[in-house]
Rosetta silent file (secondary structure, phi, psi, omega in degrees, C-alpha in Angstrom):
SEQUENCE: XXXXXXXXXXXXXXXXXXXXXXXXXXXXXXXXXXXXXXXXXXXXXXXXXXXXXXXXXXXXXXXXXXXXXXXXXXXXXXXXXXXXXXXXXXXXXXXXXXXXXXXXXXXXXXXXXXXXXXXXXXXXXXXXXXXXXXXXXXXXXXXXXXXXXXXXXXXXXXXXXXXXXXXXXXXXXXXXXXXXXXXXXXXXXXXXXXXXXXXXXXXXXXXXXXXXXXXXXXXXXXXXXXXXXXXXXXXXXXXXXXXXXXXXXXXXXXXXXXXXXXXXXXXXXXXXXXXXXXXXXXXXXXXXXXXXXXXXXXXXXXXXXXXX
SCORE:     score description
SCORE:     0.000 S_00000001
   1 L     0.000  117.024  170.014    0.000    0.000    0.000 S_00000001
   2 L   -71.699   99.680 -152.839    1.474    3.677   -1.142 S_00000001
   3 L  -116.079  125.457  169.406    0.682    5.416    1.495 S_00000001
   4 L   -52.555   95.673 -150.788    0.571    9.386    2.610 S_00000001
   5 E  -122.660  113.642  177.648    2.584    9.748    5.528 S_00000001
   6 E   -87.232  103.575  170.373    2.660   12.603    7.845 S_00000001
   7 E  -103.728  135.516 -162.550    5.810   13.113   10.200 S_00000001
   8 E  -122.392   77.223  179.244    5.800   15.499   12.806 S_00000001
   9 L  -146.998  125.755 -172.329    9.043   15.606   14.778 S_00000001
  10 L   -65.293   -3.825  153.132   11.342   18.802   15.782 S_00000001
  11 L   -87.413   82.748  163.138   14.335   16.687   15.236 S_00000001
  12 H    22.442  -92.768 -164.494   15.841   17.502   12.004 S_00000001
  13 H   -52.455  -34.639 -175.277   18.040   14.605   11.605 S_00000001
  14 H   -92.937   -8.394  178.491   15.441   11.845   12.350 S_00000001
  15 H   -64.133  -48.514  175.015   12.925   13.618   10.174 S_00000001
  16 L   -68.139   -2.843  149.229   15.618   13.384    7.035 S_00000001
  17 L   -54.296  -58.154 -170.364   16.030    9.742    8.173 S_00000001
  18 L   -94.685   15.824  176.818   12.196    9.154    7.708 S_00000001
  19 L  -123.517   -9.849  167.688   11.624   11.128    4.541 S_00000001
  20 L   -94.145  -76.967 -148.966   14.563    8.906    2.973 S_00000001
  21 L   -64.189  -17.604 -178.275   13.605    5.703    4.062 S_00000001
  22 L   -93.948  -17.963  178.275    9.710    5.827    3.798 S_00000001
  23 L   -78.726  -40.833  163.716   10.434    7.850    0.094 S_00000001
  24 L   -45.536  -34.431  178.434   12.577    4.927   -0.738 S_00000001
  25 L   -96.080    1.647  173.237    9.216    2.506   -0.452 S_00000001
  26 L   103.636  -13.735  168.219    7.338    4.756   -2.619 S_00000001
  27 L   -60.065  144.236  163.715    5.116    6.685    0.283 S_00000001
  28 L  -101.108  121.416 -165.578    4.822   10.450   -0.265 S_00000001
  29 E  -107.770  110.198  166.137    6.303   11.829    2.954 S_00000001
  30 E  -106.803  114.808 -178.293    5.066   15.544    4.689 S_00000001
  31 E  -119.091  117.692 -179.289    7.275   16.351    7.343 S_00000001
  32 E  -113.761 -170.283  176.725    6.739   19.698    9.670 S_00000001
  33 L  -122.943  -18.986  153.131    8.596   19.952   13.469 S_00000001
  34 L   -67.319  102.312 -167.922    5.229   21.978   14.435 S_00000001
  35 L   -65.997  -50.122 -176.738    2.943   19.592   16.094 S_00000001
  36 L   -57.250  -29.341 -173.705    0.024   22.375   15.685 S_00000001
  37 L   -79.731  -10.137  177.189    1.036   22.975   11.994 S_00000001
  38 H   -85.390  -34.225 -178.671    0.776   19.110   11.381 S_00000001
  39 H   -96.428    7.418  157.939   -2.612   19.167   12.587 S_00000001
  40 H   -86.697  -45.613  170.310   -3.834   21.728   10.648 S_00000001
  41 H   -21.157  -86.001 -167.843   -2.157   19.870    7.520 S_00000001
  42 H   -65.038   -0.265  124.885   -4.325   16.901    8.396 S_00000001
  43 H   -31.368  -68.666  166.607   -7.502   18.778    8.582 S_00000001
  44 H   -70.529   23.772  167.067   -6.850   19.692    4.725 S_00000001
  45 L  -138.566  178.822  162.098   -5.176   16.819    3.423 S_00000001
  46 L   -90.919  108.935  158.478   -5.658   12.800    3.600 S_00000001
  47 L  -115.382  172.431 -174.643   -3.149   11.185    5.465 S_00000001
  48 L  -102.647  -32.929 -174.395   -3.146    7.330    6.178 S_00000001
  49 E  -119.674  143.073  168.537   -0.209    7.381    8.956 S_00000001
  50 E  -108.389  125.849  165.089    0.795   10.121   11.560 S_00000001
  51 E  -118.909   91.596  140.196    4.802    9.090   12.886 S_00000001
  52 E  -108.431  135.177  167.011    5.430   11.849   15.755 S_00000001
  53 L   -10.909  169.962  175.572    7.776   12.496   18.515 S_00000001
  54 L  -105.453  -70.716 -163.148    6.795   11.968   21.935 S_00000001
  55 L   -85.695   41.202 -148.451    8.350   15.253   23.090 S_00000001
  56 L   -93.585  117.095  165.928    7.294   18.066   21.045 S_00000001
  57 L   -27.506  114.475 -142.093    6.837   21.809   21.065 S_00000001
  58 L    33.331  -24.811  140.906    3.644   23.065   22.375 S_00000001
  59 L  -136.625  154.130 -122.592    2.089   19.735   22.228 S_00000001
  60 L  -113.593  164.911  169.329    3.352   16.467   23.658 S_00000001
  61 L   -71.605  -17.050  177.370    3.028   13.593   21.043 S_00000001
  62 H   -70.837  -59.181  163.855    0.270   11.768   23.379 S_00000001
  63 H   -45.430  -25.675 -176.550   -1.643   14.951   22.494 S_00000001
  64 H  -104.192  -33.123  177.092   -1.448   14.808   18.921 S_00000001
  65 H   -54.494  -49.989  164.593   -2.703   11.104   18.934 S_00000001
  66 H   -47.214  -67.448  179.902   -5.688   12.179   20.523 S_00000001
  67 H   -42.297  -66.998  176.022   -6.727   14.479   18.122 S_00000001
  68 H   -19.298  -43.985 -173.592   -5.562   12.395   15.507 S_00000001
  69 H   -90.210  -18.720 -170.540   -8.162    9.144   16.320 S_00000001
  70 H   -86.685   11.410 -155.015  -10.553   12.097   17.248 S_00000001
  71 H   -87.985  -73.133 -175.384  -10.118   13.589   13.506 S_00000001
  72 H  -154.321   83.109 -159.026  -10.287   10.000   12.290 S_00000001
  73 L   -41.663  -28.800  173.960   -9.702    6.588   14.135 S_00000001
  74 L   -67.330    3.222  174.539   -8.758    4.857   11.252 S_00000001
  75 L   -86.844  102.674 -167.321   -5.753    6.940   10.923 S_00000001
  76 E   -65.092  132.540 -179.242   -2.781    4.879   12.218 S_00000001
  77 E  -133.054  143.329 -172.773   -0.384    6.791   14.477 S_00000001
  78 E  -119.274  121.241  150.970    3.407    5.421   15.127 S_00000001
  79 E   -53.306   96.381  142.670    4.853    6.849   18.530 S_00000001
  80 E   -98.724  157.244 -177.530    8.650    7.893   18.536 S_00000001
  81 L  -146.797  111.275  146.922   10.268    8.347   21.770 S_00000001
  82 L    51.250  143.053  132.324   13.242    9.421   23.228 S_00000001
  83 L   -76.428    6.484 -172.939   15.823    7.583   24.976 S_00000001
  84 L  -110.174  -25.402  170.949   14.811   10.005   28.291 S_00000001
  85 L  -118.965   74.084 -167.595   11.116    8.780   27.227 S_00000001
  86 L  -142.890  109.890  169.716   10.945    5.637   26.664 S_00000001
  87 L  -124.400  142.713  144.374    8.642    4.715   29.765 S_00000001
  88 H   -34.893  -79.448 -169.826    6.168    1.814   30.826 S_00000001
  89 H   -60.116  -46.554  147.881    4.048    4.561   31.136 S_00000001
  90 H   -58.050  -19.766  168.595    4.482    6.292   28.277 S_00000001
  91 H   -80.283  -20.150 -171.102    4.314    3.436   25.976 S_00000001
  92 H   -89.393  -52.016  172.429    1.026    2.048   27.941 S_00000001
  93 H   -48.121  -66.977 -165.597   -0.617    6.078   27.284 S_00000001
  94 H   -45.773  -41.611 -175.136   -0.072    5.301   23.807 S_00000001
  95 L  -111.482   18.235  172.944   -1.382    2.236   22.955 S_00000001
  96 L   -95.638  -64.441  175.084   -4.266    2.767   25.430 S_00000001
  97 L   -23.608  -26.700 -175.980   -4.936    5.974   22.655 S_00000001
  98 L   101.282   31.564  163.431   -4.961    3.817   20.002 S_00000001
  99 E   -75.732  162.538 -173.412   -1.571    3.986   19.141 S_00000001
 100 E   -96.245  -38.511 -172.688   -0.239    1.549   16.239 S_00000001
 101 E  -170.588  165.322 -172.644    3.147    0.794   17.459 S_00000001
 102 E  -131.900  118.664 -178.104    5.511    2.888   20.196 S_00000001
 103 E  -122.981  162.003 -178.109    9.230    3.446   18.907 S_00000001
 104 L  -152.431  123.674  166.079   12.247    4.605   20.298 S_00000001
 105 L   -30.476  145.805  -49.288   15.341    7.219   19.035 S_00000001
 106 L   -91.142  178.396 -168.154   17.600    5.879   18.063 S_00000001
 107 L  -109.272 -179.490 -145.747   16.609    3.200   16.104 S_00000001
 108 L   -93.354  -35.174  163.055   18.754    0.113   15.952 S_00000001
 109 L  -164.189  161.698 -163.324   18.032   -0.389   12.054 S_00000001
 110 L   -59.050  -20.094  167.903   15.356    0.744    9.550 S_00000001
 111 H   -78.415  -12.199 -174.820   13.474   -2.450    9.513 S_00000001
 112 H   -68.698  -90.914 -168.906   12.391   -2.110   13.110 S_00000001
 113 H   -64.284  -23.942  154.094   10.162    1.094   11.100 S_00000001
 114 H   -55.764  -43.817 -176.337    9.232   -0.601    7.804 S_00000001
 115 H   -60.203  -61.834 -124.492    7.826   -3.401    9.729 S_00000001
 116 H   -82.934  -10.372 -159.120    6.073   -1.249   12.182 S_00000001
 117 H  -112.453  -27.787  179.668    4.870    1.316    9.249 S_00000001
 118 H   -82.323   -3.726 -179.611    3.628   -1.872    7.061 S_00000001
 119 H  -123.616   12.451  166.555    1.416   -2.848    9.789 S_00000001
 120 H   -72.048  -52.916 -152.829    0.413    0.281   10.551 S_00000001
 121 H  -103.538  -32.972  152.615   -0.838    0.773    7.121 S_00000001
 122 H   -43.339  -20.047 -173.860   -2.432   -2.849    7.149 S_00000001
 123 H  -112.257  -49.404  168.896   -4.668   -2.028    9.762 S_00000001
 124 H   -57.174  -32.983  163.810   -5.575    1.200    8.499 S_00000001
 125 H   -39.868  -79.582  162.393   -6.560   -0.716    5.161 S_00000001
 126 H   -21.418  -54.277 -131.350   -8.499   -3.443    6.932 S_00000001
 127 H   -94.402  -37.067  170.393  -10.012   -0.269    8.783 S_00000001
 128 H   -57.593  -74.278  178.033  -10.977    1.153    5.499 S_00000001
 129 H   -42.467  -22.026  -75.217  -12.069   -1.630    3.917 S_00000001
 130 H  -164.069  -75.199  179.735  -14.435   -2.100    7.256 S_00000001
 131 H   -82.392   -9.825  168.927  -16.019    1.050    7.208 S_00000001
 132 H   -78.871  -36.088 -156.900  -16.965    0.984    3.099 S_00000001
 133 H   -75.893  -61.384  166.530  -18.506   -2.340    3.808 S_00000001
 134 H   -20.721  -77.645  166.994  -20.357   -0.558    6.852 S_00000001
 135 H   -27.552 -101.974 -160.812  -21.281    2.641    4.547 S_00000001
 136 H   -31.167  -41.890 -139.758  -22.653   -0.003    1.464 S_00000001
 137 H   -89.320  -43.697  154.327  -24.467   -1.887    4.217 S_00000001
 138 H   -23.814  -97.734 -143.730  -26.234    1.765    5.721 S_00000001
 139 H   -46.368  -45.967  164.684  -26.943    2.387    2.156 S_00000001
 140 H   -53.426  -56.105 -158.220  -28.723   -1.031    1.243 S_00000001
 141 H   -59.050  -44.872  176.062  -30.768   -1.151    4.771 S_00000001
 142 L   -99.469   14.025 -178.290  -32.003    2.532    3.869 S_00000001
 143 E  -135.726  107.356 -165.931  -32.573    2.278    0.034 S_00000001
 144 L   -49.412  125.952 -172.864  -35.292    0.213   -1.877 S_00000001
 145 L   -72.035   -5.737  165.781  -33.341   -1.902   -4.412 S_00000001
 146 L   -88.895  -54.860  178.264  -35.830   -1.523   -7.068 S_00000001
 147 L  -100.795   22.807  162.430  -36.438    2.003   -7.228 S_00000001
 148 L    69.329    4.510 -177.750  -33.267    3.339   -5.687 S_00000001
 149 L   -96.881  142.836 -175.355  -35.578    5.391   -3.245 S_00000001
 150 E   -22.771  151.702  175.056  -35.634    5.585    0.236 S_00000001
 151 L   -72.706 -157.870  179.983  -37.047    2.982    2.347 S_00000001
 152 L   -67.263  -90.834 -168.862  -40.540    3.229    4.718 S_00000001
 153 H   -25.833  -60.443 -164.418  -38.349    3.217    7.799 S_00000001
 154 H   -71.984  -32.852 -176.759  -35.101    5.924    6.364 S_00000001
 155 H   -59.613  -62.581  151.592  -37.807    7.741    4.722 S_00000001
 156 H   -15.386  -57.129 -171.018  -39.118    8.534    8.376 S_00000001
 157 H   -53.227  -76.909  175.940  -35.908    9.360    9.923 S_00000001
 158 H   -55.392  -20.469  161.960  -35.615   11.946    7.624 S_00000001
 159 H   -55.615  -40.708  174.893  -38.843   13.270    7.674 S_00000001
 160 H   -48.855  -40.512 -178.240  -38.602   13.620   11.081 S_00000001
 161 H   -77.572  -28.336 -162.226  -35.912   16.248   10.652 S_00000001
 162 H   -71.227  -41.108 -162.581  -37.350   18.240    8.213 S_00000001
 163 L   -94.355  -13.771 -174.491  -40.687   18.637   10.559 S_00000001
 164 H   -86.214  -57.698 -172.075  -38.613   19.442   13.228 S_00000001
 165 H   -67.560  -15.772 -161.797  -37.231   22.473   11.394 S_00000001
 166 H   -95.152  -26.825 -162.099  -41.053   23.436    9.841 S_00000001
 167 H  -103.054  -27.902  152.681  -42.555   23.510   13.319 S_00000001
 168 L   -61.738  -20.137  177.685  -39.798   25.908   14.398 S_00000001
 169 L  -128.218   33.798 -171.992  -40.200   28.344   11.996 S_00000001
 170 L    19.271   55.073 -175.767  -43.625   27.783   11.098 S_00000001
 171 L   -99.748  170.340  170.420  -43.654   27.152    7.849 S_00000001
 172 E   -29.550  156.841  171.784  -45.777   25.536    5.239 S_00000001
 173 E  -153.892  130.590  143.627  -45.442   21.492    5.123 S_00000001
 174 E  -128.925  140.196 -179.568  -47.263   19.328    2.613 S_00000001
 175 E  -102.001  164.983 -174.833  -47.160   15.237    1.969 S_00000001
 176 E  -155.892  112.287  124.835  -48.612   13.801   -1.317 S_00000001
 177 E   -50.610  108.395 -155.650  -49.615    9.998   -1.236 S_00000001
 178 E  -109.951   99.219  174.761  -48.964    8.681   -4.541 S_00000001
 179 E  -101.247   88.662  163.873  -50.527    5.199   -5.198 S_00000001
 180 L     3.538  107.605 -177.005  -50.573    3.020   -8.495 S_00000001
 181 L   -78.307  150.580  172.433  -53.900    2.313   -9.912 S_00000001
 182 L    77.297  -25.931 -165.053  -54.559   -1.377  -10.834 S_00000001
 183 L     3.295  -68.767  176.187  -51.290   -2.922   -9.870 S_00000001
 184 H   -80.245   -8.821  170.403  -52.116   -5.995   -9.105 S_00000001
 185 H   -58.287  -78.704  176.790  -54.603   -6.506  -12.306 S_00000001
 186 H    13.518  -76.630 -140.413  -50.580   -4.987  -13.751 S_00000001
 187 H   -65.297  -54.172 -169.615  -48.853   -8.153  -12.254 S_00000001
 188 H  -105.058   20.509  152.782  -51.103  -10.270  -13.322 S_00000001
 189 H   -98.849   -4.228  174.150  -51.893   -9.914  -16.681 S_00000001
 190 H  -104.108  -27.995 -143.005  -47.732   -8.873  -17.593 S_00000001
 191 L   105.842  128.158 -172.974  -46.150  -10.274  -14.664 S_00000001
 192 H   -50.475  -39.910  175.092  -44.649   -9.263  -11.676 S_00000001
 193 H   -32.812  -47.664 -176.191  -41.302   -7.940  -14.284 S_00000001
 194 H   -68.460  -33.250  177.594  -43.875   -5.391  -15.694 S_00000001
 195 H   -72.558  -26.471 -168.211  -44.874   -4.404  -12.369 S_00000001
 196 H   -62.326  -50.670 -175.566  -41.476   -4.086  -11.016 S_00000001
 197 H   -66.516  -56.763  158.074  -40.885   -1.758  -13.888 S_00000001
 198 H   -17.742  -60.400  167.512  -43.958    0.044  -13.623 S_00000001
 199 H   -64.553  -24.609  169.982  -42.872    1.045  -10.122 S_00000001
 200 H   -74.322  -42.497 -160.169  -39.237    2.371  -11.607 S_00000001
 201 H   -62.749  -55.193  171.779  -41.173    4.029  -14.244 S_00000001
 202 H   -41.467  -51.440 -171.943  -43.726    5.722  -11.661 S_00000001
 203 H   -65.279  -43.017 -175.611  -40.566    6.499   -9.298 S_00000001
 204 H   -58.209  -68.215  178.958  -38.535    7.891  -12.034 S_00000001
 205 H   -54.413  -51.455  178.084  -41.432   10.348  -12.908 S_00000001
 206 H   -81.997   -1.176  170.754  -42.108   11.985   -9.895 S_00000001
 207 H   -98.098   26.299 -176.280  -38.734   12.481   -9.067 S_00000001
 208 L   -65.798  -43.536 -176.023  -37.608   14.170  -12.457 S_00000001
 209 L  -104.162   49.181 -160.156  -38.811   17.806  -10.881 S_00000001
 210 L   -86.856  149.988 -157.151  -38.853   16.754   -7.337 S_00000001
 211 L   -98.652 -175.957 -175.691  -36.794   19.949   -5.685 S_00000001
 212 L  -100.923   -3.658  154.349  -33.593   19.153   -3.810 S_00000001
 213 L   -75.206  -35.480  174.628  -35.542   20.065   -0.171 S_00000001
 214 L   -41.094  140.969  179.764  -38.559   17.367   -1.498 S_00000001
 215 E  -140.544  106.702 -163.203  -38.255   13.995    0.420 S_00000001
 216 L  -129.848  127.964 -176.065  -39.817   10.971   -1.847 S_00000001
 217 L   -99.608 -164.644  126.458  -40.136    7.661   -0.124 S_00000001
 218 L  -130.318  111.988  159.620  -41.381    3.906   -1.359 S_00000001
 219 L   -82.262   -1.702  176.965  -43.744    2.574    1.284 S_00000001
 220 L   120.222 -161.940 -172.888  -44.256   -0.619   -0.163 S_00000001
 221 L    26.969 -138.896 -117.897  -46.755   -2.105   -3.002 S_00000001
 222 L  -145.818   14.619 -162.805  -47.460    0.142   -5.232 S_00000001
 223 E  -115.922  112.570 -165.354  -47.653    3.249   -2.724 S_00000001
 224 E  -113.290  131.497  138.266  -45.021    6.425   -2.760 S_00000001
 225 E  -143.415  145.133 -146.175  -44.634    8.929   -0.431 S_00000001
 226 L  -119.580  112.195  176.377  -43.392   12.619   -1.175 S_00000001
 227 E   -75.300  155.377  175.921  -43.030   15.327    1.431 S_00000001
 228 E  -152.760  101.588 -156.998  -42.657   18.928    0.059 S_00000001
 229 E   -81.754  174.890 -160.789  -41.412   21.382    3.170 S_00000001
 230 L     3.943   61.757  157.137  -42.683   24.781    2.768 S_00000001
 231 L   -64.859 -139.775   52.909  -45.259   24.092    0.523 S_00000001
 232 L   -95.941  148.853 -171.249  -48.876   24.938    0.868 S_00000001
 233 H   -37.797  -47.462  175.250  -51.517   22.539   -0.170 S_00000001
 234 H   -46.137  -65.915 -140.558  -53.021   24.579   -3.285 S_00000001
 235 H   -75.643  -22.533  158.000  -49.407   24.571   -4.732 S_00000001
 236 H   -51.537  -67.295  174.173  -49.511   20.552   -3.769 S_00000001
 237 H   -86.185   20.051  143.779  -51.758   20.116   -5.628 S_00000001
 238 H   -85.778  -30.124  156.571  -50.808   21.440   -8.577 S_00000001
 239 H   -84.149  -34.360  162.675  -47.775   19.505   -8.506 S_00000001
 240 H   -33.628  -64.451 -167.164  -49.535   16.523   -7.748 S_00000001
 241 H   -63.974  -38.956  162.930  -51.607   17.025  -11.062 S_00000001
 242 H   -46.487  -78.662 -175.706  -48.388   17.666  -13.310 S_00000001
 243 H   -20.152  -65.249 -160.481  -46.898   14.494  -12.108 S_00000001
 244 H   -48.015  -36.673  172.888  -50.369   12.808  -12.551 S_00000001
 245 H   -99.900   -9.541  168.513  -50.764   13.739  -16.390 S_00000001
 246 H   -52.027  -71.381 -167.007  -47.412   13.217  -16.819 S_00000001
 247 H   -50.022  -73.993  174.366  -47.103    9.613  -15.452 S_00000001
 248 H   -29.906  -59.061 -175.815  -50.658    9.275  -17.600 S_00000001
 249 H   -68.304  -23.887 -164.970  -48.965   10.830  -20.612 S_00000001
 250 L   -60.726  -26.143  147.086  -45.996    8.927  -20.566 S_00000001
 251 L    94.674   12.387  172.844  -46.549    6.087  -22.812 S_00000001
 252 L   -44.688  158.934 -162.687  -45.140    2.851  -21.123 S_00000001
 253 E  -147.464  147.329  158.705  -44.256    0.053  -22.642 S_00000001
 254 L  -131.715  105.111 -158.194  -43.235   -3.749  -21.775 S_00000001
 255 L    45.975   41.050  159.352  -41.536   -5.924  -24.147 S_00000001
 256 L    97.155   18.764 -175.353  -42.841   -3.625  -26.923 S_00000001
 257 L  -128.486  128.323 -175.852  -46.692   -3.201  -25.579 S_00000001
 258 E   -30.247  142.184  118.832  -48.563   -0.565  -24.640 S_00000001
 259 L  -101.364  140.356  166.230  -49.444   -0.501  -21.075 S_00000001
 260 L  -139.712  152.813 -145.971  -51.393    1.967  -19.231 S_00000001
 261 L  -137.973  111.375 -166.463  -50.165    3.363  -15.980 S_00000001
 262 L  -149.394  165.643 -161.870  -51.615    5.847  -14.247 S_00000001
 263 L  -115.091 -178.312  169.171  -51.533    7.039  -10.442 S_00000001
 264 L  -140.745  145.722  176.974  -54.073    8.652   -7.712 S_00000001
 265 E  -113.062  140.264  155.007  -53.015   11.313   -5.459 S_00000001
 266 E  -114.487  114.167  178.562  -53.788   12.225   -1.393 S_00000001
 267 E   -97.911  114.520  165.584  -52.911   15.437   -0.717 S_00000001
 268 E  -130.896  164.934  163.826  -52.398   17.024    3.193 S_00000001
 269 E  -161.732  169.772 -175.805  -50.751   20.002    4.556 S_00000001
 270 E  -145.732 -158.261  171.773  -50.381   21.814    7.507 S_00000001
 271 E  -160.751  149.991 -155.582  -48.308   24.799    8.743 S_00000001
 272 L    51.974 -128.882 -169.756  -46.088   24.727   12.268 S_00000001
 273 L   -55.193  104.354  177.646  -47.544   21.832   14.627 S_00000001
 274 L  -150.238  160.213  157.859  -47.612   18.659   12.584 S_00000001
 275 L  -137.547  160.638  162.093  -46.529   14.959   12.931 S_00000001
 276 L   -50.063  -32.530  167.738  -45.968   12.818   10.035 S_00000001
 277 L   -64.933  -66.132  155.073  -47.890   10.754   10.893 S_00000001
 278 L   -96.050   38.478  172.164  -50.617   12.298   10.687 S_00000001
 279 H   -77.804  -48.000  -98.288  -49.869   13.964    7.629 S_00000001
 280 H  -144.802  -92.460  172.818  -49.560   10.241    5.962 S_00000001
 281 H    21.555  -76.348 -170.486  -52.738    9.743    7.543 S_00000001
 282 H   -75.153  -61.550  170.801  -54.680   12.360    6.232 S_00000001
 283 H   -60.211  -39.949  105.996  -53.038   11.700    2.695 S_00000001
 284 L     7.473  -39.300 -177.488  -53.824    8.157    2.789 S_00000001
 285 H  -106.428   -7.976  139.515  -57.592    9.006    3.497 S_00000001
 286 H   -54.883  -30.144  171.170  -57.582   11.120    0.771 S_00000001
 287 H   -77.899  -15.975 -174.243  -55.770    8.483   -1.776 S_00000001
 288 H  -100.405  -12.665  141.057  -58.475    6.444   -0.842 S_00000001
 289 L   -45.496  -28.315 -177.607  -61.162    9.074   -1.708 S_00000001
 290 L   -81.232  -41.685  134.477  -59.439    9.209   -4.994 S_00000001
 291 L   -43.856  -24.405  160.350  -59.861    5.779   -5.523 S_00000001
 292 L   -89.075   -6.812 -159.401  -63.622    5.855   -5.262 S_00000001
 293 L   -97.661   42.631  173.072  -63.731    9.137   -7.122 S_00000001
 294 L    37.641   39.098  147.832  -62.301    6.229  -10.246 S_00000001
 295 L    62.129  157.568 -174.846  -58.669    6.414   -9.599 S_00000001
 296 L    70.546   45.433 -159.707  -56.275    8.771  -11.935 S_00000001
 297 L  -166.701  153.077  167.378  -57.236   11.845  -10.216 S_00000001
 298 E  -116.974  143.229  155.391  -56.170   14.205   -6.724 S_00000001
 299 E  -116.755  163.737  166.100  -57.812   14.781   -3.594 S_00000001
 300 E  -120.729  138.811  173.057  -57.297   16.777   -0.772 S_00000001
 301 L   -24.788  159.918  154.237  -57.605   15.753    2.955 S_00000001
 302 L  -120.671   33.879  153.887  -60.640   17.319    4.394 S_00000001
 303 L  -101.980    3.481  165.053  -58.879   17.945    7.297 S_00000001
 304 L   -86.458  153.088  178.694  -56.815   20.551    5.257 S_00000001
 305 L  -114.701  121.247 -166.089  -57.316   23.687    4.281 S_00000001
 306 L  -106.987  138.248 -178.160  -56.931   25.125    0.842 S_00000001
 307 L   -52.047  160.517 -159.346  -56.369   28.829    0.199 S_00000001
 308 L  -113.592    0.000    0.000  -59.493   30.216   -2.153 S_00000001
């Protein structure tokens, strides 16, 4: 692994030690003797390894490790120290910090720090490798694999926040319940494939002008739902209705055949003092008004109120 190595030590001579020998394996080496000036470095740059002194101008080397894991734990840090510090105790502070390895001036021969710097940078790999697995795992758990849109659950979370900030400043809020008419007639005269697609194609459409404050969910079946903060209902439902002849207009197709695919809207809104729930609620007994009112069409809650 080619690795970015930051060394932070006010002695000259072991710095030009560790900028030959770590340049020599092909690492790109940044060396300051200013422990503060190293940690502003790694705020702007990527490093993989920190190697600093123990005994250091304005901050002790114990001190820089601590920032260091609190910056980014996965950042490996190699302790040198002294022949005046080379302690029990100091070596015990270290690698209770999360030090990688504890060395000590001078050193007896260069492989003593290649080893200790290759397994330094193995464990930051591993460490890497760890947390992208993590990340991708997040990313599955909160995003429906057919239509790349949030889940029920993730959809929530964020909602939550959004409503948090709407009820503080009392603004506008509106949800839009968007359900697929027919579905299951869909599945089973094409096939669940056609439905599956049917649901990208539906997802795909409301989010082409979905704003980058809008928060569009998939609640399962055939049922989407799209928050729109500072909204008011009126202007909900006017976007509701583009979408709706859009989606209508849109022309799908499945293995070269016509299909047609069309949606119903529930419309609520409030302003301040709301919960999602019942917002979802409210839209939900509206989607189902739309459905008796023969599907392809919006309603509005009639616990909302729309401006005249």
């Amino acid at each position: 692994m080619i690795a970015n190595i930051l060394v932070i030590d006010a002695d000259q001579l072991v710095v030009q030690l560790l900028e030959k020998a770590l340049g020599k394996a092909g690492h790109k080496v940044t060396a300051v003797g200013d422990p503060v000036q190293g940690l502003q470095l790694l705020d702007e740059h990527v490093f993989d390894l920190v190697i600093t002194g123990l005994d250091l101008p304005r901050l002790s080397g114990l001190h820089v490790l601590e920032r260091v894991k609190a910056l980014d734990e996965t950042i490996e840090v190699i302790i040198f120290a002294g022949p005046d510090e080379e302690t029990f105790e100091n070596a015990l502070a270290a690698l209770r910090l999360g030090a990688s390895d504890f060395l000590t001036k001078p050193l007896r021969n260069m492989d003593e720090l290649m080893v200790a710097v290759e397994r330094a940078l193995e464990k930051r790999s591993l460490a890497m490798t760890i947390r992208q697995l993590n990340q991708n795992l997040e990313r599955m758990s909160n995003t429906d694999f057919l239509t790349g849109l949030p889940t029920r659950r993730y959809f929530l979370e964020r909602v939550s926040i959004e409503l948090r900030r709407t009820r503080r400043h009392k603004k506008h809020v509106s949800c839009l319940m968007i359900d697929i008419d027919h579905l299951d007639q869909i599945n089973k005269t094409y096939g669940r494939p056609c439905g599956d697609q049917v649901l990208v194609y539906v997802a795909r459409e409301v989010m082409k002008d979905r704003r980058i404050t809008d928060i569009l969910g998939r609640f399962g079946g055939g049922v989407f739902v799209l928050l729109l903060p500072e909204t008011r209902p009126e202007q909900a439902v006017t976007a509701a209705e583009k979408i709706r002849q859009a989606i209508e207009a849109g022309g799908f197709t499945f293995g070269g055949q016509p299909v047609e695919v069309t949606v119903r809207f529930g419309v609520s809104g409030a302003q301040g003092a709301t919960t999602i729930t019942d917002l979802i609620a409210q839209a939900e007994q509206a989607a189902n008004e739309a459905r008796q009112a023969g599907r392809n069409c919006v309603r509005v809650s009639a616990a909302t109120a729309l401006s005249s």
